[in-house]
Tab-separated table of C-alpha atoms and ligand atoms in Angstrom:
chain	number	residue	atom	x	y	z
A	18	UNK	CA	0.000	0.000	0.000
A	19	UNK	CA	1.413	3.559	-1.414
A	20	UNK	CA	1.120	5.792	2.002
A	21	UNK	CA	0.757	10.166	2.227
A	22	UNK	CA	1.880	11.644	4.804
A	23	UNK	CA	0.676	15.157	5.545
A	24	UNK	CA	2.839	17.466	7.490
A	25	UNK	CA	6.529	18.752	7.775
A	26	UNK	CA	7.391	18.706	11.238
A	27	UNK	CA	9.603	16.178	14.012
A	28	UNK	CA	6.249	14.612	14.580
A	29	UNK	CA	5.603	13.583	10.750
A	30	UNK	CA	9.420	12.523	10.663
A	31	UNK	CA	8.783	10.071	13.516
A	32	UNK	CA	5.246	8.524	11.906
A	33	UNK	CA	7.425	8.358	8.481
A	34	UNK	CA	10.010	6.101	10.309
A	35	UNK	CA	7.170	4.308	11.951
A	36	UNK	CA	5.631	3.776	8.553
A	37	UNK	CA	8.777	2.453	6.762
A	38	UNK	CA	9.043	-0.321	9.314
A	39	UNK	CA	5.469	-1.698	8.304
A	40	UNK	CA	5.960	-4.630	5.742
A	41	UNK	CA	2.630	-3.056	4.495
A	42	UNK	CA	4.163	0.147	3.304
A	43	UNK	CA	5.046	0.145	-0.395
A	44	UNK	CA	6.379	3.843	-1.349
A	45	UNK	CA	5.853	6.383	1.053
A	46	UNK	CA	4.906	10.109	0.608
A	47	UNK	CA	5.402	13.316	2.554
A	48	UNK	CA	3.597	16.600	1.614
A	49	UNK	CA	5.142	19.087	1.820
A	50	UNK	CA	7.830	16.985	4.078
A	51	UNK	CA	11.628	18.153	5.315
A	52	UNK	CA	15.280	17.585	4.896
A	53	UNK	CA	15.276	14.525	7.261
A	54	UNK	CA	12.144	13.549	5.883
A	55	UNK	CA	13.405	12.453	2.555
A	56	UNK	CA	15.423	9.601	4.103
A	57	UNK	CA	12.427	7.602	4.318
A	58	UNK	CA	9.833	9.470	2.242
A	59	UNK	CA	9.780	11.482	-1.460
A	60	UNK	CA	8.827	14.804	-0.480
A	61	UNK	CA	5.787	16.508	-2.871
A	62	UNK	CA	6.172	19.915	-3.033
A	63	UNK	CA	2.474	20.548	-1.967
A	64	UNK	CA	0.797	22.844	0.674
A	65	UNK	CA	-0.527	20.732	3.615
A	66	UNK	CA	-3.281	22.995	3.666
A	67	UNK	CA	-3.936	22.411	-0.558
A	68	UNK	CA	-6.649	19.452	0.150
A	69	UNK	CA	-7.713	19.253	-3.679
A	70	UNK	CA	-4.257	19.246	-5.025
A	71	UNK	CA	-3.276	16.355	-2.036
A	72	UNK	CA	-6.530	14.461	-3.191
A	73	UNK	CA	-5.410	14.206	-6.463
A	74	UNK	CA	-1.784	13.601	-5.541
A	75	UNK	CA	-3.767	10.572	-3.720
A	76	UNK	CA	-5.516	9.366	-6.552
A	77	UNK	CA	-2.609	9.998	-9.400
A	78	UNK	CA	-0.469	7.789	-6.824
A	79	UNK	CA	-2.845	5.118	-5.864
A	80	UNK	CA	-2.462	6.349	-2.122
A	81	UNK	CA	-4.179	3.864	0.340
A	82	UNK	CA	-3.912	5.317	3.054
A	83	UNK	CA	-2.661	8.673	4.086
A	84	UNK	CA	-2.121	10.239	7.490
A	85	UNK	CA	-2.505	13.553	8.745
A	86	UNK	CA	-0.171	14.946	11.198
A	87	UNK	CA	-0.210	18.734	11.734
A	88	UNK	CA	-3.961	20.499	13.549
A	89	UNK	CA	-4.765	23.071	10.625
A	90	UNK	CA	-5.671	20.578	7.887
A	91	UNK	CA	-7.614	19.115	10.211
A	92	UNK	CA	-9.332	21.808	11.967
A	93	UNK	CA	-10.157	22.891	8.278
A	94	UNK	CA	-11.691	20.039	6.775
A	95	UNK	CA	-9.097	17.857	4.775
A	96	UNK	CA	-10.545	14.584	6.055
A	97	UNK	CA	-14.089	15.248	4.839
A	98	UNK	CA	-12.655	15.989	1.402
A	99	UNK	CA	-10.199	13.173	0.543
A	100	UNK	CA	-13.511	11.047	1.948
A	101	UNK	CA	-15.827	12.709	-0.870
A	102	UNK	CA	-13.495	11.632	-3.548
A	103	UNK	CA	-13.348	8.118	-2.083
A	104	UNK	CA	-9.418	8.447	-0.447
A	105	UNK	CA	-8.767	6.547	2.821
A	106	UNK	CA	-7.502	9.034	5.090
A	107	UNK	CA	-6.328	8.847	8.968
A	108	UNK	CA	-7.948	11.529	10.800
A	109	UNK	CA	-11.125	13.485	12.095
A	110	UNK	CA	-13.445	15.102	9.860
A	111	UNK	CA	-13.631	18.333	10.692
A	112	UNK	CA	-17.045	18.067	12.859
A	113	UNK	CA	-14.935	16.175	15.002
A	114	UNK	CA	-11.398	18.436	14.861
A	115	UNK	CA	-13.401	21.003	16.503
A	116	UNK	CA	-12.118	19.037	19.507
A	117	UNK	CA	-9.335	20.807	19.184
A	118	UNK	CA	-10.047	23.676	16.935
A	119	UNK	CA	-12.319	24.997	19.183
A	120	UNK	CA	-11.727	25.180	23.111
A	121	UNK	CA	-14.763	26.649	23.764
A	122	UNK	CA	-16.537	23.810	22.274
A	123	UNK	CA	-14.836	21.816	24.239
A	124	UNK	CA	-15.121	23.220	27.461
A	125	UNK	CA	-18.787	22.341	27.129
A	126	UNK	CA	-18.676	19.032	25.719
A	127	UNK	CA	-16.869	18.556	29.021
A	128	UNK	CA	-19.317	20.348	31.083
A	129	UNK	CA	-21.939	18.015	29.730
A	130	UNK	CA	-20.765	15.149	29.901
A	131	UNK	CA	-19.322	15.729	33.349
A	132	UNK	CA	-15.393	15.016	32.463
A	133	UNK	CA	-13.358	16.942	34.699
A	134	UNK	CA	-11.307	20.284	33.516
A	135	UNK	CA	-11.177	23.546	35.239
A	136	UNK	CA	-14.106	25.405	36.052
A	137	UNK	CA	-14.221	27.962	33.273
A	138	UNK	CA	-16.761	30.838	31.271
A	139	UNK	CA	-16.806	31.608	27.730
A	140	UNK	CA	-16.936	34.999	26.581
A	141	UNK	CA	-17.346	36.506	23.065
A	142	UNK	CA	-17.827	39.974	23.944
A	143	UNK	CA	-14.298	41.676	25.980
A	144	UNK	CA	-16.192	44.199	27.913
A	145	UNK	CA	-18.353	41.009	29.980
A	146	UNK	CA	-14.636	39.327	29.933
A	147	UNK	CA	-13.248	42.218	31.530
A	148	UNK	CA	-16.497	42.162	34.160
A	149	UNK	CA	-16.623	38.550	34.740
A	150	UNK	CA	-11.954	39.411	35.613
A	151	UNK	CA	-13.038	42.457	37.763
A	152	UNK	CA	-16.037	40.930	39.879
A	153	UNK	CA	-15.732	37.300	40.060
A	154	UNK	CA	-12.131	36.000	38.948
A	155	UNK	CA	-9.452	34.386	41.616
A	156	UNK	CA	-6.176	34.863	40.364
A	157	UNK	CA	-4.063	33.521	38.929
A	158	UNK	CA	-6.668	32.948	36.095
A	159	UNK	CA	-6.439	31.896	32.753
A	160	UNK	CA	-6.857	33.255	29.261
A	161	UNK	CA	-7.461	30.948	26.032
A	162	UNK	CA	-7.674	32.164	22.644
A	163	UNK	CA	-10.655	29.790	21.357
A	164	UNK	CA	-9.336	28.821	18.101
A	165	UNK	CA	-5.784	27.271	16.966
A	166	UNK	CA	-3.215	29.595	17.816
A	167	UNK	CA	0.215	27.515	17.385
A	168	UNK	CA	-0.290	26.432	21.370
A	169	UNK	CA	0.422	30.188	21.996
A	170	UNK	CA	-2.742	32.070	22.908
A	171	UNK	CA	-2.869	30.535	26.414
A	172	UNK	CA	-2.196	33.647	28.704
A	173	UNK	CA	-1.959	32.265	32.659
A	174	UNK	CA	-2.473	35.828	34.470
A	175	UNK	CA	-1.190	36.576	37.825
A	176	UNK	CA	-3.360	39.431	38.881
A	177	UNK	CA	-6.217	42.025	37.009
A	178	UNK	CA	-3.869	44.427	35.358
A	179	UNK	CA	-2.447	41.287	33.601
A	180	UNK	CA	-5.757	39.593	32.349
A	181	UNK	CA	-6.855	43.100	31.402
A	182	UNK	CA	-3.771	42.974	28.898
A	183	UNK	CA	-4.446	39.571	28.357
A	184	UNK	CA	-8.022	40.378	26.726
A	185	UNK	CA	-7.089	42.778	24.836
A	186	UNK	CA	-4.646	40.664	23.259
A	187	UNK	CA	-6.567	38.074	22.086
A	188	UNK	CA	-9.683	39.848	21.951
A	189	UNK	CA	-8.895	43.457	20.500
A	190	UNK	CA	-5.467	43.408	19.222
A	191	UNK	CA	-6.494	40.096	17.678
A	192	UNK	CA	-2.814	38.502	18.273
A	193	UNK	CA	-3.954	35.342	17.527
A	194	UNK	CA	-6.193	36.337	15.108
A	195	UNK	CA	-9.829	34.984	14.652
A	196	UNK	CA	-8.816	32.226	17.121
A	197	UNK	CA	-9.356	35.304	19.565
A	198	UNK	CA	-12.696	35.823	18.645
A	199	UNK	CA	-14.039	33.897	21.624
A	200	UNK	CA	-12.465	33.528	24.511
A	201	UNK	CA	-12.555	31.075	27.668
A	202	UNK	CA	-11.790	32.186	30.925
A	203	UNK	CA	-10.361	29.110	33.479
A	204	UNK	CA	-9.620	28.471	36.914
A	205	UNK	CA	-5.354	27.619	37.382
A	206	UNK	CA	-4.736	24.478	38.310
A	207	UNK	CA	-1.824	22.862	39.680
A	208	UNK	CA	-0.079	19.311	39.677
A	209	UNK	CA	1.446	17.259	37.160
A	210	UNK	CA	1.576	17.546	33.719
A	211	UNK	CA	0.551	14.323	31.292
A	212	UNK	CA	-0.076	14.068	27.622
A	213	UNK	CA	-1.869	10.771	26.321
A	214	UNK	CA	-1.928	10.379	23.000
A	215	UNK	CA	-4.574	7.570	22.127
A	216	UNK	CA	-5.571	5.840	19.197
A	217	UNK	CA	-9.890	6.127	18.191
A	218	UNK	CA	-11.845	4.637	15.616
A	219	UNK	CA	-15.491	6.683	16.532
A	220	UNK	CA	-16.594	3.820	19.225
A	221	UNK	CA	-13.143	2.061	20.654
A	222	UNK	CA	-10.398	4.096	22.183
A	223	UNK	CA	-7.087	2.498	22.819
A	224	UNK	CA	-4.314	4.805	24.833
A	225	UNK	CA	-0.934	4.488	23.774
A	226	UNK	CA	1.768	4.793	26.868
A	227	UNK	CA	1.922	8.333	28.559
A	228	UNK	CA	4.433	10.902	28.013
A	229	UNK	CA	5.520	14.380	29.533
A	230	UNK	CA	6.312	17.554	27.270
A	231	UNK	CA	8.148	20.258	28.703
A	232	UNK	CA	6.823	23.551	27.469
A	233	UNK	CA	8.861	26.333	28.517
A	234	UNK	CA	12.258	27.710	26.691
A	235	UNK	CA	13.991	27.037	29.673
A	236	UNK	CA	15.735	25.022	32.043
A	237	UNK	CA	13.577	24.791	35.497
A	238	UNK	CA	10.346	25.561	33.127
A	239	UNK	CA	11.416	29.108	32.798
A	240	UNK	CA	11.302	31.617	29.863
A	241	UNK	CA	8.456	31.809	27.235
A	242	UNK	CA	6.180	28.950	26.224
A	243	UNK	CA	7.312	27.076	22.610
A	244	UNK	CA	6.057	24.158	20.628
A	245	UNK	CA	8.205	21.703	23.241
A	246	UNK	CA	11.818	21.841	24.401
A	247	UNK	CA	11.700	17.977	24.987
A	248	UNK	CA	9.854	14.943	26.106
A	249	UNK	CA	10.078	12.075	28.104
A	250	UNK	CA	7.833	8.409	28.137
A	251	UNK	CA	6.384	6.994	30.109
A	252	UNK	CA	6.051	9.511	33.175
A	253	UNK	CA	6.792	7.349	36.086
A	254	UNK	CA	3.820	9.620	37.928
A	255	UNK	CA	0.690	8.929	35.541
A	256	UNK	CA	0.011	5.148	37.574
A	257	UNK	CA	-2.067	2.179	36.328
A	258	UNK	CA	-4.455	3.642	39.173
A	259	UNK	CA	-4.552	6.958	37.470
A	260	UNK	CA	-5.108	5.310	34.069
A	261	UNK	CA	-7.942	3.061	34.871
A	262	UNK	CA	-9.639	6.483	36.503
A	263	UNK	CA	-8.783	8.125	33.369
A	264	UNK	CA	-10.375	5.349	31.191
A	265	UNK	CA	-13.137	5.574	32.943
A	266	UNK	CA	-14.450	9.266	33.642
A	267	UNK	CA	-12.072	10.903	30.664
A	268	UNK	CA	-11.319	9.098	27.686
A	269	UNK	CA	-13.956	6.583	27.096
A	270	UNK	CA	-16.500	9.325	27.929
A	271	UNK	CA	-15.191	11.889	25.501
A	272	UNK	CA	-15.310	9.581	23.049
A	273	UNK	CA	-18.725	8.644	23.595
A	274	UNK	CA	-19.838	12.071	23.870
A	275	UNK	CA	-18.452	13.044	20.537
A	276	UNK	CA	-20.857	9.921	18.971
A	277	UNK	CA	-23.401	11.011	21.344
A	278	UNK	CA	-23.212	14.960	19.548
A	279	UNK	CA	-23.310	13.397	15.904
A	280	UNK	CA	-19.511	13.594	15.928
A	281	UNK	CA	-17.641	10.210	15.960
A	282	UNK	CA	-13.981	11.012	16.584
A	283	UNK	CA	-11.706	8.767	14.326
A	284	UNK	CA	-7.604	9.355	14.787
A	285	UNK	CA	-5.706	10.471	17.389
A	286	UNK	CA	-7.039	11.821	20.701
A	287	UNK	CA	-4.141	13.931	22.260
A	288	UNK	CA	-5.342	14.343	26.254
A	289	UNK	CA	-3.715	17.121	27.358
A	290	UNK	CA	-4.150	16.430	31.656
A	291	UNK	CA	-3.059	17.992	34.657
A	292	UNK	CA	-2.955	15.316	37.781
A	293	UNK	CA	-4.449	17.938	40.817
A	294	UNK	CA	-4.774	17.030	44.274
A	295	UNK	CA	-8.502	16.383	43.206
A	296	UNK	CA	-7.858	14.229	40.415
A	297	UNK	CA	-6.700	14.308	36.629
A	298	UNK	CA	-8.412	16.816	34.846
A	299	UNK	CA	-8.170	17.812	31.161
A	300	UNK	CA	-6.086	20.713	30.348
A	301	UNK	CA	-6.624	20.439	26.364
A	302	UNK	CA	-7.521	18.487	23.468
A	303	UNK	CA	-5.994	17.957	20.389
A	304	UNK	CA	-6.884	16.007	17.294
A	305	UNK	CA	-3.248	14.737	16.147
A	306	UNK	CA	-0.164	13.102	18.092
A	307	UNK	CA	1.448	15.470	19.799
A	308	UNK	CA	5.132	17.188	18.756
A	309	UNK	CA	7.339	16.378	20.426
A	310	UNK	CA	5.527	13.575	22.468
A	311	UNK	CA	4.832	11.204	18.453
A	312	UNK	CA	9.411	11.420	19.244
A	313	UNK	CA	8.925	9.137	22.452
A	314	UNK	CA	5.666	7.184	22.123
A	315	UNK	CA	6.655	5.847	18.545
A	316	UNK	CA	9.920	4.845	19.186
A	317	UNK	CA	8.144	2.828	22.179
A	318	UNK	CA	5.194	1.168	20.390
A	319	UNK	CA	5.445	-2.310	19.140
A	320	UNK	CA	2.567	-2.476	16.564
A	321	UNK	CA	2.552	-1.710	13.114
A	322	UNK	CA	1.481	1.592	13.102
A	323	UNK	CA	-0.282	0.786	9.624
A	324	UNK	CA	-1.944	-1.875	11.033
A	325	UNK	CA	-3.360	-0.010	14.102
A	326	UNK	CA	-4.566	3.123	11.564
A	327	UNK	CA	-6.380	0.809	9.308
A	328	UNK	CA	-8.140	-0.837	12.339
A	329	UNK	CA	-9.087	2.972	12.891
A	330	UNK	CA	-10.267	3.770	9.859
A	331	UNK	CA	-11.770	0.845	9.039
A	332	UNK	CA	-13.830	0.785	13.070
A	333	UNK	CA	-12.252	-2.212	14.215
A	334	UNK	CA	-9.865	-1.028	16.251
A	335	UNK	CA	-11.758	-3.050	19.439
A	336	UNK	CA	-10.033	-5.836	17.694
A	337	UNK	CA	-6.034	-4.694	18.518
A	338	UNK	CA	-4.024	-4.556	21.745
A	339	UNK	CA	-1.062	-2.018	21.724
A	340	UNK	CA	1.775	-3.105	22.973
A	341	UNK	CA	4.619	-0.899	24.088
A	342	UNK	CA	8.616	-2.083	24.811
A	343	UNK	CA	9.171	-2.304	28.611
A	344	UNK	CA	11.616	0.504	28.244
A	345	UNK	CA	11.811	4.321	28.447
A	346	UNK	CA	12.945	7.263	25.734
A	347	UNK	CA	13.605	10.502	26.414
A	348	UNK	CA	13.447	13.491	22.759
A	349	UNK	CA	15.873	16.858	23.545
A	350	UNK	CA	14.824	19.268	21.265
A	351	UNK	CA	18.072	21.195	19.603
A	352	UNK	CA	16.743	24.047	18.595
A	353	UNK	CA	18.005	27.785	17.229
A	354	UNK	CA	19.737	29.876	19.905
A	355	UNK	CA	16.869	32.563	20.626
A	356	UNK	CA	14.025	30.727	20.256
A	357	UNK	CA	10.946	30.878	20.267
A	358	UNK	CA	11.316	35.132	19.763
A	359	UNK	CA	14.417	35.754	16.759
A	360	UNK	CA	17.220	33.112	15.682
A	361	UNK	CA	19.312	33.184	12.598
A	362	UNK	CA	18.855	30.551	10.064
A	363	UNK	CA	21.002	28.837	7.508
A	364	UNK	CA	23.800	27.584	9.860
A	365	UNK	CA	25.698	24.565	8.578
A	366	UNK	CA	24.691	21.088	10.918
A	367	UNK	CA	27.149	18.605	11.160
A	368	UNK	CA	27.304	15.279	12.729
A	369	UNK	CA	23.878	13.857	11.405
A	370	UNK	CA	25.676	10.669	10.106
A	371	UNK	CA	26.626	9.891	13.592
A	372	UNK	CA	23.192	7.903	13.792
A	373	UNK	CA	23.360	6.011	11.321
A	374	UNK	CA	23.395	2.527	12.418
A	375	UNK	CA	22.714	3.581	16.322
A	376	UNK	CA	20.356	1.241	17.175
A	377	UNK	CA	17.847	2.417	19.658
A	378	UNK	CA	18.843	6.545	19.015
A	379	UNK	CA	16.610	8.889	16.302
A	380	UNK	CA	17.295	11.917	15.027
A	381	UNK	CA	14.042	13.700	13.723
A	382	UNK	CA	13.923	16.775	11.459
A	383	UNK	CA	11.750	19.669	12.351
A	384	UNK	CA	13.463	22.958	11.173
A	385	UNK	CA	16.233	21.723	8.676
A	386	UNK	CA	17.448	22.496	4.925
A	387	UNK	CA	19.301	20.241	2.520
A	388	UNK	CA	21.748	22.399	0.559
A	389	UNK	CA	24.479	21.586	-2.036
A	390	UNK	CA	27.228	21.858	0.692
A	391	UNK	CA	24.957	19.600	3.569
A	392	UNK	CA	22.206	20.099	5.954
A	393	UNK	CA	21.572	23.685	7.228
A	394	UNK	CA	19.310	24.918	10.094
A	395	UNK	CA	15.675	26.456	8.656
A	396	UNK	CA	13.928	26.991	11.554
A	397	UNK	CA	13.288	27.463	15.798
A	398	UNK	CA	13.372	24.300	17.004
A	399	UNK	CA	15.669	22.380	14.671
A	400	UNK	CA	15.798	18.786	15.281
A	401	UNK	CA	14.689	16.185	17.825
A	402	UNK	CA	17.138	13.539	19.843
A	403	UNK	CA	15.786	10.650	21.041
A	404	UNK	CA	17.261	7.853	23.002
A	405	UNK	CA	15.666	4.679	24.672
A	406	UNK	CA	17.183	3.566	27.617
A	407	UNK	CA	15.622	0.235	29.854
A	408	UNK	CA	15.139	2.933	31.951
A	409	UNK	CA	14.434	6.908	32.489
A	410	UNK	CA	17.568	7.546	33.483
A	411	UNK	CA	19.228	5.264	31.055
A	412	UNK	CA	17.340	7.055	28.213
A	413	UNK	CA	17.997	10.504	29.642
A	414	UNK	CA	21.811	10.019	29.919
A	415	UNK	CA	21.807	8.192	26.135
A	416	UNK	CA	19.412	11.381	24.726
A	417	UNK	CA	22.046	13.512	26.181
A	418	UNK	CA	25.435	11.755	25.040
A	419	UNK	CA	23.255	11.883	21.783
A	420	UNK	CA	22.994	15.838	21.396
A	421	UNK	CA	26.813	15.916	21.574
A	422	UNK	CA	27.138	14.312	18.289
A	423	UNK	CA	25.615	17.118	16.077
A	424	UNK	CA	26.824	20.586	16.147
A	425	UNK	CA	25.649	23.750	14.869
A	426	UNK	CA	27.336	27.516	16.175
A	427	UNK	CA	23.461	28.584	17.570
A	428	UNK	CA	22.907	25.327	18.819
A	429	UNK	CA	21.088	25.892	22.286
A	430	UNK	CA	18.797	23.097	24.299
A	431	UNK	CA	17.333	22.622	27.670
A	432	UNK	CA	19.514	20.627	30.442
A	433	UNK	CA	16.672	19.191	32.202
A	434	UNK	CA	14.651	17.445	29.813
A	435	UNK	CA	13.136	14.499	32.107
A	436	UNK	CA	14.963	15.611	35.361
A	437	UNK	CA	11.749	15.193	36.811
A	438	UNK	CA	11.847	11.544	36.861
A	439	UNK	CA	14.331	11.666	39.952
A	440	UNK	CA	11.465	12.909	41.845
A	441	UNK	CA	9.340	10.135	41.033
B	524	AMP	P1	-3.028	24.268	26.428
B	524	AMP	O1	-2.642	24.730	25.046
B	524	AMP	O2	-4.481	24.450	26.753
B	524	AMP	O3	-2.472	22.925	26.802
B	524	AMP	O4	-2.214	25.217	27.406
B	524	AMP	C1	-0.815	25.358	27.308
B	524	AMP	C2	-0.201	25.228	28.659
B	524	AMP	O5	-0.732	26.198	29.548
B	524	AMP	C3	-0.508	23.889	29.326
B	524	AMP	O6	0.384	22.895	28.923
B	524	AMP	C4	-0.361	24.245	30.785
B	524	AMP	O7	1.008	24.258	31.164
B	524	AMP	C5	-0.871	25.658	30.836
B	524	AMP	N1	-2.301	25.673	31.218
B	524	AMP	C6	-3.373	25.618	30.395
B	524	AMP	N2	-4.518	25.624	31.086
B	524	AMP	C7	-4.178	25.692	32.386
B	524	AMP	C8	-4.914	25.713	33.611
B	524	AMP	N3	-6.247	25.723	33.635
B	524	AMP	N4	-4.216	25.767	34.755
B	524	AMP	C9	-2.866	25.773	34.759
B	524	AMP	N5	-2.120	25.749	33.653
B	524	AMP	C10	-2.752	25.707	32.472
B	525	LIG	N1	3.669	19.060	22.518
B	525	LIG	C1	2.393	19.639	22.575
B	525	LIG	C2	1.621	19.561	21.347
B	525	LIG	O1	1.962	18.892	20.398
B	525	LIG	O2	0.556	20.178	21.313
């Protein structure tokens, strides 16, 4: 089976590698793709967000499948038109992307069906924003941009004068463009961060083994928020307790309460949770694996990822029982000195062939160039080490050792990726 992949980032890189290994992948596609990419996939020069043009890429190529990787595509409907022209295709449609696309909708699937997230309002108009934040807010309080804003319109305000700025960022300014056209308003909440990423085919949900981004630019979560300075899997704090609990009151339910709404959920279900004193709760939703979480839980997972997709597609996933390696991998991000704000681009990488034949170490592409004289940096966060180890630590001290091999002159990471495992 010919296989499209839709997307460009560390995350597609890492499902491309996961394809290649399925004796049921014949040639394998990537649109629009990377540098690293093209070690496993040809690269088509095509917009991810150019559905007609991918459809008939699809059909020209006798695609069988293909996969979508990255939110917008998604969000905007690419599912329900590769399904009109009769093209197999992993993913939501986009009455069920809204998951993610929309946190607003979400926030009140979730009040009713009773899952538990923070207690929140939504607000469309800034002036009852800014009188809901004067008269009945506890700070710290939190700010979402409804819509899809590259996971930065979350604003976490310590006091009024801050969520007044907050609102009119997202609601006047419009930083985050239409996404800030509605607006929910949430109670902090404190504990433990945990991403599940979980396989659905509209009735059955199977979760895959947990994993832990870390968000922040900085070592000791400091500096701004980016797309993910690192990962680790599984996080030694998300029990079997905690997972049965979560089976049970979060991620079978949401999945029935999409089918109950008209909107069966087929793909990947990202659960975004925070473990509070009080229980896990969700923090977010997304529609796709997560980036750079797909860099630990794929390197993990034992099935053939073509295998488990089809089961999706084809709503028989109630039929398959993932199995993950009794083991433990840990993804530093190497990214552009200056991230996520201004970094220079263009800088020679070397070292890349230092993988090659590593058995049990990745290095996936997110912001790279292939030029006439080698690989060259193209972007913030620039590639993706990951390591297994038969344990966290192992797998820390491997991604680590890893890093050293490639160099670049901006080359900056974090130096805790996964340090919170020695707490655990
Ligand atoms: P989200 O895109 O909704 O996951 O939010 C991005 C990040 O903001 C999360 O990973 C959390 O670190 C933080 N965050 C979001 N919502 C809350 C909340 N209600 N309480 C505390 N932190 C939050
Ligand atoms: N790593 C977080 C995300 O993919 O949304």
């Amino acid at each position: 089976m010919n296989i499209l992949i839709v997307g460009s980032g560390g995350r597609e890189h890492a499902i491309a590698w996961a394809v290649q290994k399925s004796p049921l992948a014949d040639r394998i596609y990537c649109a629009p793709g990377n540098a690293g990419i093209s070690e496993y996939a040809s690269c088509v020069p095509i917009g991810a967000m150019e559905f007609e043009k991918l459809a008939d890429f699809a059909e020209e190529n006798q695609i069988g499948l293909t996969i979508v990787g990255m939110d917008d595509p998604l969000v905007g409907g690419i599912v329900d038109v590769f399904e009109n022209r009769g093209l197999r295709v992993f993913g939501p449609r986009k009455n069920a992307a809204i998951l993610e696309g929309s946190k607003a909708f979400s926030k009140d699937l979730m009040k009713k069906y009773g899952i538990p997230t923070a207690a929140y309002e939504n607000f469309t108009d800034p002036e009852k924003a800014l009188v809901y934040l004067r008269e009945e807010a506890k700070f710290p309080v939190v700010l979402k941009a409804d819509g899809l804003a590259l996971g930065k319109g979350v604003l976490i305000c310590q006091d009024l004068s801050e969520a007044e700025e907050g609102v009119k960022e997202i609601m006047q300014d419009k930083k985050f463009g239409t996404a800030g056209d509605c607006m929910v308003i949430e109670e902090f909440m404190t504990g433990r961060e945990v991403s599940v990423l979980s396989f659905v085919d509209g009735k059955t949900i199977r979760p895959m083994t947990s994993a832990q981004d870390h968000k922040r630019a900085g070592d000791g979560d400091t500096g701004l928020n980016t797309g993910g300075m690192g990962t680790f899997s599984p996080s030694p704090f998300y029990t079997k307790e905690i997972d049965d609990y979560c089976m049970k009151h979060i991620f079978q339910p949401t999945v029935d309460a999409m089918a109950s709404e008209g909107r069966p959920f087929t793909g990947i279900i990202f659960f975004g949770l925070m473990l509070t004193q009080d229980g896990p709760k969700v923090l977010e939703y997304n529609a796709r694996f997560g980036d750079p979480e797909a860099q630990v839980v794929l390197p993990r997972m034992k099935n053939d990822i073509i295998e488990v997709m089809l089961a999706c597609v084809d709503q028989r996933l109630d039929r398959i029982d993932l199995e993950f390696e009794d083991n433990a991998a840990v993804c530093v991000v190497l990214a552009s000195e200056g991230y996520p704000v201004q970094y220079q681009k263009g800088i020679p990488i070397y070292g890349l062939e230092n993988f090659r034949g590593k058995e049990g170490y990745y290095c996936f592409h997110a912001g790279t160039r292939k030029t006439d004289e080698g690989f060259v940096t193209n972007g913030g966060r620039v590639l993706g080490v990951t390591a297994v180890g038969k344990t966290l630590p192992e797998a820390r001290a491997n991604a680590y050792k890893a890093t050293e091999w490639i160099q670049f002159s901006n080359k900056y990471m974090r130096s805790d990726i996964g340090k919170a495992i020695d707490e655990a």
